Short mmCIF file of C-alpha atoms and ligand atoms in Angstrom, two decimals:
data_model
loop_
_atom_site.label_atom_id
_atom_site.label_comp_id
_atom_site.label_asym_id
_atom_site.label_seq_id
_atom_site.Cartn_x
_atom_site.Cartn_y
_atom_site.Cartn_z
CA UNK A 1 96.59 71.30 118.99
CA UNK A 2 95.79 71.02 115.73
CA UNK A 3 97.11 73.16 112.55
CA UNK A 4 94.51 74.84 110.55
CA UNK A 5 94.17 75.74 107.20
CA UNK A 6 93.61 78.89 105.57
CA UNK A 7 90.30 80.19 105.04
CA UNK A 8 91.02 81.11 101.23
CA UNK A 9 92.06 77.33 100.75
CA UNK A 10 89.17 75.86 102.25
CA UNK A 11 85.67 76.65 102.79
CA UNK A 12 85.52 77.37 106.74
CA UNK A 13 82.59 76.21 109.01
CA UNK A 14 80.08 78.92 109.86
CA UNK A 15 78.57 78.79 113.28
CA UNK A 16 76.05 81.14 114.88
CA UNK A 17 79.17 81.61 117.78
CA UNK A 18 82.75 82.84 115.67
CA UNK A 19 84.97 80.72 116.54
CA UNK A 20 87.53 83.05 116.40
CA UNK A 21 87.50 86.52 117.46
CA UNK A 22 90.12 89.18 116.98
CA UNK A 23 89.98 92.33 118.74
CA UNK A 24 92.04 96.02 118.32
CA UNK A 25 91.30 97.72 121.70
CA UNK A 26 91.20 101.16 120.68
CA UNK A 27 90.38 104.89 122.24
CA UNK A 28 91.63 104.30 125.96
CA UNK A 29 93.62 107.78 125.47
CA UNK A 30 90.10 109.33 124.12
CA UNK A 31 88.20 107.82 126.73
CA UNK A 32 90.41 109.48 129.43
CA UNK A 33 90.66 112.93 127.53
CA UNK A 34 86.99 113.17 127.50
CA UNK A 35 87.29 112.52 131.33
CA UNK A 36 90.05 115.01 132.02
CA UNK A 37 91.82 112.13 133.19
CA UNK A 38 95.88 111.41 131.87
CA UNK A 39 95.70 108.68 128.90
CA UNK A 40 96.87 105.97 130.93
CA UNK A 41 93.63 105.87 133.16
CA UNK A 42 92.24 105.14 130.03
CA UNK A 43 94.55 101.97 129.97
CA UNK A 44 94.06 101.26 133.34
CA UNK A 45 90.03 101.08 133.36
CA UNK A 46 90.14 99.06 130.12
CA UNK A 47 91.46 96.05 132.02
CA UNK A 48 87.60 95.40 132.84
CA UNK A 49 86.32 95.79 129.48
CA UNK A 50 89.31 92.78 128.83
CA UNK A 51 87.74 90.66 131.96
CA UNK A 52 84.06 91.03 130.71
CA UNK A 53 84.44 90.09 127.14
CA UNK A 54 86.91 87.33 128.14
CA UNK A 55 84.16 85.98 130.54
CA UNK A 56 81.52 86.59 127.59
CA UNK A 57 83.51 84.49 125.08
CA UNK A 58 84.28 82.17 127.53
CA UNK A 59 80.68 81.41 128.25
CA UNK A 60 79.80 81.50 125.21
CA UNK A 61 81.76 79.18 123.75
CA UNK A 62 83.94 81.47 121.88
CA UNK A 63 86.86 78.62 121.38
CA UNK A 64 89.70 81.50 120.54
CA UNK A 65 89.95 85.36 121.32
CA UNK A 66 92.63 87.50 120.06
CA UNK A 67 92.93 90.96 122.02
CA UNK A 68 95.77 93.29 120.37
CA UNK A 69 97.19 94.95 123.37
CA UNK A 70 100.77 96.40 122.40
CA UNK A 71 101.47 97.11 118.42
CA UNK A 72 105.05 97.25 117.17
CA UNK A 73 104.74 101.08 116.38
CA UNK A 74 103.41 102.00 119.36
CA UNK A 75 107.36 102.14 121.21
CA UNK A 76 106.81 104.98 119.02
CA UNK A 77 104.35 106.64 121.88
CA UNK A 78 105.95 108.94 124.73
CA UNK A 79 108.47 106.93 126.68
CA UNK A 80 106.26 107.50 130.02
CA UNK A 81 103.11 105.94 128.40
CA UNK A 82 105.01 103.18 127.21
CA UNK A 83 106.48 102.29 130.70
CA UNK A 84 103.31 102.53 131.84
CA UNK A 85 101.85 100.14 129.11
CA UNK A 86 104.65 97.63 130.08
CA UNK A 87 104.11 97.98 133.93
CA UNK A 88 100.58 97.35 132.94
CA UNK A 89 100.64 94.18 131.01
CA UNK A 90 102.91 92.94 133.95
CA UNK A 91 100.57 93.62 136.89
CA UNK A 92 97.76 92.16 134.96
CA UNK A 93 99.94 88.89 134.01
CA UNK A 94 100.63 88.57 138.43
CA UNK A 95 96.77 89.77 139.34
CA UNK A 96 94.53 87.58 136.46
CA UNK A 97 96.79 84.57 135.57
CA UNK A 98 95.83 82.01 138.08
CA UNK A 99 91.60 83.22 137.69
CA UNK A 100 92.04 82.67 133.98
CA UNK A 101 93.70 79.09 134.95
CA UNK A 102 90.69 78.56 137.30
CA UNK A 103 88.31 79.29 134.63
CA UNK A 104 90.21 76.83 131.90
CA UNK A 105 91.19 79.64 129.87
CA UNK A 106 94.55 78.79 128.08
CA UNK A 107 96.67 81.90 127.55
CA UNK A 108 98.98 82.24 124.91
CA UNK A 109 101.31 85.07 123.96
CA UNK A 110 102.42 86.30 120.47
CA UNK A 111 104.46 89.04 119.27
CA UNK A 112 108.42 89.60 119.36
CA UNK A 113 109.39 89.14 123.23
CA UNK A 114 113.44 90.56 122.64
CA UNK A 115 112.18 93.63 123.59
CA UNK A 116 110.52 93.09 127.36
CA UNK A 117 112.54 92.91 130.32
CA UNK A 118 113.27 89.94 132.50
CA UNK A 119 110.48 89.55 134.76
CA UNK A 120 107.72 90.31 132.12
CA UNK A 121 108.93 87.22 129.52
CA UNK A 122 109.35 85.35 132.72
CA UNK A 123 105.61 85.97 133.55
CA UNK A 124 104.66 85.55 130.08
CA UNK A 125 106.15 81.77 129.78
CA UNK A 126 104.93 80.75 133.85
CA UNK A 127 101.64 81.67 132.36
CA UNK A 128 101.89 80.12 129.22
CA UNK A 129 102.53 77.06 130.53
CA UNK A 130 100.55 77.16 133.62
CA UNK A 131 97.64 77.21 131.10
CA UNK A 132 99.37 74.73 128.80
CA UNK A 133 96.56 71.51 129.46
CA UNK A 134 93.39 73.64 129.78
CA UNK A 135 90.45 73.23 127.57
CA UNK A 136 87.99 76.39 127.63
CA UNK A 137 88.94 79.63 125.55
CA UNK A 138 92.32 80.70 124.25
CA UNK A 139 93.24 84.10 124.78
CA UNK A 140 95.90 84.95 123.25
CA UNK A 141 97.59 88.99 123.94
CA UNK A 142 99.24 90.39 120.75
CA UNK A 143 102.48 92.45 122.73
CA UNK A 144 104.43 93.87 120.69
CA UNK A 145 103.10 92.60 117.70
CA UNK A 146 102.87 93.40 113.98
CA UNK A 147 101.29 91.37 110.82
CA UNK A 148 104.10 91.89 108.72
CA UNK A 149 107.00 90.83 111.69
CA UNK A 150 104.84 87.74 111.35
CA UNK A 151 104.86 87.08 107.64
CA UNK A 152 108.84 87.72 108.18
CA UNK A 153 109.31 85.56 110.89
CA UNK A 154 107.31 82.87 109.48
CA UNK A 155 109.23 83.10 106.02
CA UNK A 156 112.30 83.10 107.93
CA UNK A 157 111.39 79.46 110.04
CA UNK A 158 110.76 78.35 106.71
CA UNK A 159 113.44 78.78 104.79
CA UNK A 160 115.59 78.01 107.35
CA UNK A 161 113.44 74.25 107.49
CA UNK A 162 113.60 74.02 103.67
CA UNK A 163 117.45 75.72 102.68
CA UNK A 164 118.23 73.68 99.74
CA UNK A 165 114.23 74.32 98.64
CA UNK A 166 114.43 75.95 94.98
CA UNK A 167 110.79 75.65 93.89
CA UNK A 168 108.50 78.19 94.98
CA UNK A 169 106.75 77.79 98.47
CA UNK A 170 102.88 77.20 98.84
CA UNK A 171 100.54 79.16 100.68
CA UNK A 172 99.61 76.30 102.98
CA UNK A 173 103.31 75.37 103.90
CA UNK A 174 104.04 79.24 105.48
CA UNK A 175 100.74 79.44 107.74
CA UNK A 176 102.23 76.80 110.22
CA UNK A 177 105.12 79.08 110.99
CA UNK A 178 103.00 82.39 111.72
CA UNK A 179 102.10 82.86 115.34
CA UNK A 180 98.43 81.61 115.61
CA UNK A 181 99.25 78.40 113.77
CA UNK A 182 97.19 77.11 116.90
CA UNK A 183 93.86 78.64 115.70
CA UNK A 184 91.36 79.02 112.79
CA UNK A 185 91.26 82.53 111.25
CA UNK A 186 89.44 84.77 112.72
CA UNK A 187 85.68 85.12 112.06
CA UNK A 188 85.12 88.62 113.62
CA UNK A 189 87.76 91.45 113.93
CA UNK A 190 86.03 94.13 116.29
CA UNK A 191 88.03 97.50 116.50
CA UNK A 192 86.42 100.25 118.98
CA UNK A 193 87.37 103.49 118.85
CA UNK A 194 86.08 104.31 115.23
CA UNK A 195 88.91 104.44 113.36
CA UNK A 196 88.66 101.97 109.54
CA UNK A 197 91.95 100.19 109.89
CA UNK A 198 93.83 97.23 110.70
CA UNK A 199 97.10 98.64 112.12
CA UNK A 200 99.57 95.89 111.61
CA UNK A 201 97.43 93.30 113.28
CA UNK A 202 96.87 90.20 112.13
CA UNK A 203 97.58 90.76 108.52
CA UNK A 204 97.51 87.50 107.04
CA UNK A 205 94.98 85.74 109.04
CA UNK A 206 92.24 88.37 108.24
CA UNK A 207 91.83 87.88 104.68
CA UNK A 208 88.17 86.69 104.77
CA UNK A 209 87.22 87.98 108.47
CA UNK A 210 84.39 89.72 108.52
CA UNK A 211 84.83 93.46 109.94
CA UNK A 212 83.14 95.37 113.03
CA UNK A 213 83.98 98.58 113.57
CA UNK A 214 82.21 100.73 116.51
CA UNK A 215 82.72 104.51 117.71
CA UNK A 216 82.60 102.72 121.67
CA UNK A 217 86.06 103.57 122.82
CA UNK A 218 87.54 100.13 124.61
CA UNK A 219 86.72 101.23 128.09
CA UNK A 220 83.25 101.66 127.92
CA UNK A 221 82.83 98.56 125.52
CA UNK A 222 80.63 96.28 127.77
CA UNK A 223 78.55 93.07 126.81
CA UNK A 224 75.79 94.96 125.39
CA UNK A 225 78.46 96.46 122.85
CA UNK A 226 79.83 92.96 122.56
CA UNK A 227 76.32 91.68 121.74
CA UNK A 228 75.77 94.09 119.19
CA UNK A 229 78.73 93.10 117.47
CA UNK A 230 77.94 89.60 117.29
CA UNK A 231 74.24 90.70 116.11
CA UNK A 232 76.18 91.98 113.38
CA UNK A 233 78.25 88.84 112.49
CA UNK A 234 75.04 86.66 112.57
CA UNK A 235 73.79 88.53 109.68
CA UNK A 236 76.73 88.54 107.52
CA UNK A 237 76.35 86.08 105.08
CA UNK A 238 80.40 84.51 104.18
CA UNK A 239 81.19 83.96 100.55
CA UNK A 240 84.78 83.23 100.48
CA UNK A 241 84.69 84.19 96.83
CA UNK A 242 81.62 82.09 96.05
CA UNK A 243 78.39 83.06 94.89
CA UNK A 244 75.17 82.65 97.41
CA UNK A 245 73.62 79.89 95.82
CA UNK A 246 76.77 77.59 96.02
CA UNK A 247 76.79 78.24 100.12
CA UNK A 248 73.57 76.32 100.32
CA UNK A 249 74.42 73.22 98.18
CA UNK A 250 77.41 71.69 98.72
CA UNK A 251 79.95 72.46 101.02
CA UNK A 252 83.50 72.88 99.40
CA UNK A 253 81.52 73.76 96.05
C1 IPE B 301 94.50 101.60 122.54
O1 IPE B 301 94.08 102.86 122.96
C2 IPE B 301 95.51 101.00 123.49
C3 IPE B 301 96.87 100.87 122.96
C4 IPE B 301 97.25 101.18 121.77
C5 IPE B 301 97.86 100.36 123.87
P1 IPE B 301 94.84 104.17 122.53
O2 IPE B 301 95.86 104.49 123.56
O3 IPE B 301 95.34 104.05 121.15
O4 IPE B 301 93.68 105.24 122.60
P2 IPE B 301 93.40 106.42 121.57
O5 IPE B 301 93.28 105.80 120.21
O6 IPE B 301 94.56 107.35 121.65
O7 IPE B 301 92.13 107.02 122.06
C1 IPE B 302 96.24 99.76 117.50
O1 IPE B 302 95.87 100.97 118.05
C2 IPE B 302 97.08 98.97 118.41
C3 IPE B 302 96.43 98.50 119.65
C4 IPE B 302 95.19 98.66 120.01
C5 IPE B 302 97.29 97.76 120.53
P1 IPE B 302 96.65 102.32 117.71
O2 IPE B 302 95.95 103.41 118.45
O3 IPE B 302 98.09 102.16 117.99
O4 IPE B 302 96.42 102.45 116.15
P2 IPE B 302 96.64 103.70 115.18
O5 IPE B 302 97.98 104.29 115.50
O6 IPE B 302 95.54 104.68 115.47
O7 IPE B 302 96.52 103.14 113.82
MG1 MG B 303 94.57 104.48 119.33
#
Protein backbone atom coordinates (compact mmCIF):
# COMPACT_ATOMS: atom_id res chain seq x y z
CA UNK A 1 0.00 0.00 0.00
CA UNK A 2 0.99 3.17 -0.57
CA UNK A 3 2.74 5.82 1.95
CA UNK A 4 0.97 9.02 2.41
CA UNK A 5 1.92 12.30 3.11
CA UNK A 6 1.07 14.58 5.75
CA UNK A 7 -1.82 16.71 5.55
CA UNK A 8 0.20 19.94 6.72
CA UNK A 9 2.67 19.20 3.73
CA UNK A 10 0.20 18.83 1.17
CA UNK A 11 -3.15 20.01 0.42
CA UNK A 12 -5.39 16.72 0.97
CA UNK A 13 -8.37 15.74 -1.32
CA UNK A 14 -11.79 16.58 0.08
CA UNK A 15 -14.55 14.18 -0.69
CA UNK A 16 -18.19 14.30 0.37
CA UNK A 17 -17.23 10.49 2.08
CA UNK A 18 -13.84 11.06 4.72
CA UNK A 19 -11.68 8.94 3.71
CA UNK A 20 -10.42 8.40 6.90
CA UNK A 21 -12.24 8.13 10.03
CA UNK A 22 -10.91 7.94 13.55
CA UNK A 23 -13.03 7.04 16.34
CA UNK A 24 -12.55 7.23 20.55
CA UNK A 25 -15.37 4.88 21.75
CA UNK A 26 -16.25 6.48 24.85
CA UNK A 27 -19.03 6.16 27.88
CA UNK A 28 -19.55 2.23 27.84
CA UNK A 29 -19.03 2.46 31.83
CA UNK A 30 -21.79 5.46 31.78
CA UNK A 31 -23.97 3.68 29.59
CA UNK A 32 -24.09 0.66 32.00
CA UNK A 33 -24.28 2.89 35.25
CA UNK A 34 -27.30 4.53 33.94
CA UNK A 35 -28.61 0.90 33.44
CA UNK A 36 -27.65 -0.43 36.85
CA UNK A 37 -25.71 -2.76 34.97
CA UNK A 38 -21.56 -3.47 36.02
CA UNK A 39 -19.31 -1.28 33.49
CA UNK A 40 -18.30 -4.09 31.50
CA UNK A 41 -21.91 -4.70 30.04
CA UNK A 42 -21.28 -1.48 28.82
CA UNK A 43 -18.22 -3.01 26.91
CA UNK A 44 -19.93 -5.91 26.03
CA UNK A 45 -23.10 -4.24 24.19
CA UNK A 46 -20.74 -1.81 22.42
CA UNK A 47 -19.45 -4.62 20.22
CA UNK A 48 -22.69 -3.81 18.01
CA UNK A 49 -22.28 -0.22 17.85
CA UNK A 50 -18.45 -1.50 16.38
CA UNK A 51 -20.39 -3.99 13.77
CA UNK A 52 -22.89 -1.24 12.58
CA UNK A 53 -20.56 1.57 11.91
CA UNK A 54 -18.02 -0.89 10.43
CA UNK A 55 -20.84 -2.09 8.03
CA UNK A 56 -21.80 1.76 7.51
CA UNK A 57 -18.25 2.72 6.45
CA UNK A 58 -17.91 -0.21 4.65
CA UNK A 59 -20.86 0.56 2.45
CA UNK A 60 -20.16 3.64 2.18
CA UNK A 61 -17.04 3.65 0.91
CA UNK A 62 -15.28 4.80 3.91
CA UNK A 63 -11.64 3.44 2.55
CA UNK A 64 -10.05 3.52 6.37
CA UNK A 65 -11.66 3.45 9.97
CA UNK A 66 -9.72 3.82 13.05
CA UNK A 67 -11.69 2.62 16.29
CA UNK A 68 -9.52 3.30 19.62
CA UNK A 69 -10.40 0.35 21.69
CA UNK A 70 -7.62 -0.05 24.52
CA UNK A 71 -5.45 3.30 25.48
CA UNK A 72 -2.06 2.90 27.11
CA UNK A 73 -3.37 4.46 30.48
CA UNK A 74 -6.17 2.57 30.73
CA UNK A 75 -3.92 -0.73 32.50
CA UNK A 76 -4.40 1.98 34.86
CA UNK A 77 -8.33 0.82 35.32
CA UNK A 78 -9.24 -1.95 38.05
CA UNK A 79 -7.38 -5.13 37.26
CA UNK A 80 -10.93 -7.02 36.83
CA UNK A 81 -12.11 -4.54 34.10
CA UNK A 82 -9.00 -4.83 32.41
CA UNK A 83 -9.14 -8.71 32.19
CA UNK A 84 -12.29 -8.32 31.07
CA UNK A 85 -11.29 -5.72 28.31
CA UNK A 86 -8.57 -8.25 27.19
CA UNK A 87 -10.94 -11.36 27.25
CA UNK A 88 -13.06 -9.10 25.21
CA UNK A 89 -10.92 -8.02 22.37
CA UNK A 90 -10.02 -11.83 22.17
CA UNK A 91 -13.52 -13.29 21.78
CA UNK A 92 -14.33 -10.65 19.30
CA UNK A 93 -10.91 -11.37 17.25
CA UNK A 94 -12.32 -15.63 17.21
CA UNK A 95 -16.28 -14.55 16.68
CA UNK A 96 -15.91 -11.47 13.78
CA UNK A 97 -12.56 -12.21 12.00
CA UNK A 98 -13.55 -14.51 9.25
CA UNK A 99 -17.20 -12.12 8.58
CA UNK A 100 -14.91 -9.14 8.30
CA UNK A 101 -12.70 -11.38 5.74
CA UNK A 102 -16.01 -12.26 3.97
CA UNK A 103 -16.94 -8.75 3.67
CA UNK A 104 -13.22 -7.62 2.25
CA UNK A 105 -12.53 -5.72 5.22
CA UNK A 106 -8.68 -5.74 5.87
CA UNK A 107 -7.90 -5.59 9.58
CA UNK A 108 -4.94 -4.18 10.88
CA UNK A 109 -3.69 -3.80 14.44
CA UNK A 110 -1.62 -0.97 16.05
CA UNK A 111 -0.45 -0.25 19.39
CA UNK A 112 2.47 -1.93 21.56
CA UNK A 113 1.61 -5.84 21.52
CA UNK A 114 4.59 -6.79 24.51
CA UNK A 115 2.00 -6.51 26.76
CA UNK A 116 -0.90 -9.23 25.55
CA UNK A 117 -0.60 -12.75 26.20
CA UNK A 118 0.08 -15.55 23.79
CA UNK A 119 -3.08 -16.42 22.26
CA UNK A 120 -4.33 -12.77 21.81
CA UNK A 121 -0.99 -11.57 19.53
CA UNK A 122 -1.46 -14.94 17.98
CA UNK A 123 -5.07 -13.95 16.97
CA UNK A 124 -4.05 -10.55 16.23
CA UNK A 125 -1.30 -11.64 13.42
CA UNK A 126 -3.81 -14.91 11.94
CA UNK A 127 -6.09 -12.01 11.42
CA UNK A 128 -3.84 -9.63 10.14
CA UNK A 129 -2.80 -11.64 7.62
CA UNK A 130 -5.87 -13.51 6.86
CA UNK A 131 -7.04 -10.03 5.70
CA UNK A 132 -3.65 -9.20 4.19
CA UNK A 133 -5.01 -9.19 0.09
CA UNK A 134 -8.50 -7.71 0.70
CA UNK A 135 -9.66 -4.58 -0.89
CA UNK A 136 -12.83 -2.98 0.95
CA UNK A 137 -12.31 -0.94 4.31
CA UNK A 138 -9.39 -1.03 6.70
CA UNK A 139 -10.17 -1.25 10.17
CA UNK A 140 -7.64 -0.88 12.07
CA UNK A 141 -8.12 -1.45 16.44
CA UNK A 142 -5.82 0.93 18.43
CA UNK A 143 -4.92 -1.82 21.64
CA UNK A 144 -2.94 -0.59 23.76
CA UNK A 145 -2.13 2.39 22.08
CA UNK A 146 -0.87 5.92 22.73
CA UNK A 147 0.10 9.00 20.26
CA UNK A 148 3.14 9.75 21.92
CA UNK A 149 4.47 5.69 22.15
CA UNK A 150 4.05 6.33 18.44
CA UNK A 151 6.05 9.48 17.88
CA UNK A 152 8.75 7.41 20.12
CA UNK A 153 8.66 4.41 18.33
CA UNK A 154 8.72 6.00 15.07
CA UNK A 155 11.79 8.28 16.11
CA UNK A 156 13.36 5.28 17.38
CA UNK A 157 13.00 3.11 13.67
CA UNK A 158 14.47 6.12 12.43
CA UNK A 159 17.35 6.74 13.95
CA UNK A 160 18.16 3.41 14.14
CA UNK A 161 17.78 3.50 9.82
CA UNK A 162 19.78 6.76 9.70
CA UNK A 163 22.70 6.31 12.87
CA UNK A 164 25.46 8.19 11.37
CA UNK A 165 22.53 10.99 10.28
CA UNK A 166 23.80 14.45 11.87
CA UNK A 167 21.51 16.91 10.09
CA UNK A 168 18.22 17.42 11.43
CA UNK A 169 15.33 15.00 10.31
CA UNK A 170 12.27 16.23 8.15
CA UNK A 171 8.80 15.97 8.94
CA UNK A 172 8.05 13.80 5.93
CA UNK A 173 10.93 11.22 6.63
CA UNK A 174 9.33 10.25 10.43
CA UNK A 175 5.56 9.71 9.22
CA UNK A 176 6.57 6.38 7.42
CA UNK A 177 7.68 4.89 10.70
CA UNK A 178 4.40 5.78 12.81
CA UNK A 179 1.80 3.06 12.83
CA UNK A 180 -0.79 4.16 10.16
CA UNK A 181 1.92 4.82 7.60
CA UNK A 182 -0.71 2.70 5.54
CA UNK A 183 -3.38 5.47 5.55
CA UNK A 184 -4.16 9.19 4.87
CA UNK A 185 -4.84 11.25 8.02
CA UNK A 186 -7.82 11.15 9.29
CA UNK A 187 -10.65 13.42 8.04
CA UNK A 188 -13.14 12.94 10.97
CA UNK A 189 -12.22 12.07 14.64
CA UNK A 190 -15.71 11.24 16.33
CA UNK A 191 -15.46 10.84 20.23
CA UNK A 192 -18.94 9.86 22.03
CA UNK A 193 -19.33 10.17 25.38
CA UNK A 194 -18.97 14.08 25.61
CA UNK A 195 -15.88 14.55 26.93
CA UNK A 196 -13.37 17.56 24.61
CA UNK A 197 -10.23 15.51 24.37
CA UNK A 198 -8.01 13.42 22.46
CA UNK A 199 -6.58 11.04 25.09
CA UNK A 200 -3.33 9.91 23.63
CA UNK A 201 -4.86 8.85 20.38
CA UNK A 202 -3.62 9.52 17.33
CA UNK A 203 -1.57 12.51 18.17
CA UNK A 204 0.29 13.23 15.19
CA UNK A 205 -2.02 12.22 12.52
CA UNK A 206 -4.82 14.59 13.77
CA UNK A 207 -3.30 17.83 13.18
CA UNK A 208 -5.83 19.09 10.56
CA UNK A 209 -8.81 16.47 11.31
CA UNK A 210 -11.74 17.97 11.71
CA UNK A 211 -13.45 17.23 15.28
CA UNK A 212 -16.96 15.59 16.27
CA UNK A 213 -17.74 15.36 19.54
CA UNK A 214 -21.33 13.93 20.73
CA UNK A 215 -22.90 13.37 24.36
CA UNK A 216 -24.18 9.58 22.66
CA UNK A 217 -22.27 7.25 24.87
CA UNK A 218 -20.64 4.38 22.34
CA UNK A 219 -23.34 1.86 22.97
CA UNK A 220 -26.19 3.59 21.91
CA UNK A 221 -24.25 5.29 18.94
CA UNK A 222 -26.22 3.81 15.93
CA UNK A 223 -26.23 4.95 12.16
CA UNK A 224 -28.49 7.74 12.73
CA UNK A 225 -25.72 9.13 15.23
CA UNK A 226 -23.18 8.13 12.63
CA UNK A 227 -25.13 10.12 10.00
CA UNK A 228 -25.28 13.06 11.98
CA UNK A 229 -21.72 13.12 12.33
CA UNK A 230 -20.97 12.97 8.83
CA UNK A 231 -23.79 15.80 8.29
CA UNK A 232 -21.43 17.62 10.29
CA UNK A 233 -18.19 16.93 8.31
CA UNK A 234 -19.98 17.82 4.98
CA UNK A 235 -20.33 21.26 6.18
CA UNK A 236 -16.97 21.91 7.44
CA UNK A 237 -15.21 23.77 5.06
CA UNK A 238 -10.96 22.52 5.34
CA UNK A 239 -8.42 25.29 5.20
CA UNK A 240 -5.24 23.67 6.04
CA UNK A 241 -3.96 27.12 6.90
CA UNK A 242 -5.27 28.72 3.72
CA UNK A 243 -7.67 31.32 3.25
CA UNK A 244 -11.28 30.39 1.52
CA UNK A 245 -10.75 31.94 -1.63
CA UNK A 246 -7.46 29.98 -2.40
CA UNK A 247 -9.61 26.48 -1.84
CA UNK A 248 -11.56 27.31 -4.92
CA UNK A 249 -8.72 28.25 -7.36
CA UNK A 250 -6.01 26.20 -7.51
CA UNK A 251 -5.34 23.22 -5.77
CA UNK A 252 -1.90 23.21 -3.88
CA UNK A 253 -2.24 27.19 -3.88
C1 LIG B 1 -14.65 3.50 26.62
O1 LIG B 1 -15.64 3.55 27.58
C2 LIG B 1 -14.05 2.12 26.48
C3 LIG B 1 -12.67 1.98 26.94
C4 LIG B 1 -11.92 2.93 27.39
C5 LIG B 1 -12.11 0.66 26.88
P1 LIG B 1 -15.33 3.86 29.09
O2 LIG B 1 -15.11 2.57 29.80
O3 LIG B 1 -14.23 4.84 29.20
O4 LIG B 1 -16.69 4.49 29.57
P2 LIG B 1 -16.87 5.74 30.54
O5 LIG B 1 -16.09 6.88 29.94
O6 LIG B 1 -16.33 5.35 31.87
O7 LIG B 1 -18.34 5.98 30.55
C1 LIG C 1 -10.20 6.86 25.71
O1 LIG C 1 -11.21 6.77 26.65
C2 LIG C 1 -9.66 5.54 25.33
C3 LIG C 1 -10.59 4.64 24.63
C4 LIG C 1 -11.81 4.88 24.25
C5 LIG C 1 -10.03 3.36 24.31
P1 LIG C 1 -10.93 6.99 28.21
O2 LIG C 1 -12.24 6.84 28.89
O3 LIG C 1 -9.84 6.09 28.66
O4 LIG C 1 -10.43 8.49 28.24
P2 LIG C 1 -10.27 9.49 29.47
O5 LIG C 1 -9.56 8.74 30.57
O6 LIG C 1 -11.64 9.89 29.90
O7 LIG C 1 -9.51 10.64 28.93
MG1 LIG D 1 -14.16 6.86 29.28
Amino acid sequence: MALFQSSTSTLPEVTPVPRHIAVIMDGNGRWAKQRFMPRVMGHQRGVESVRSIVKACNNKGVGFLTLFAFSSENWRRPADEVTFLMKLFLKVLEKEVSKMHASNIRLRIIGDRTRFDEALVRHIENAEKLTAANTGLVLTIAANYGGRWDVMQAMHGLIQANPNRTTAFEEDELTPYLSMNYAPDPDLFIRTGGEQRISNFLLWQLAYTELYVTDTLWPAFDLKAFELALESYQKRERRFGRISEQLKGEKNA
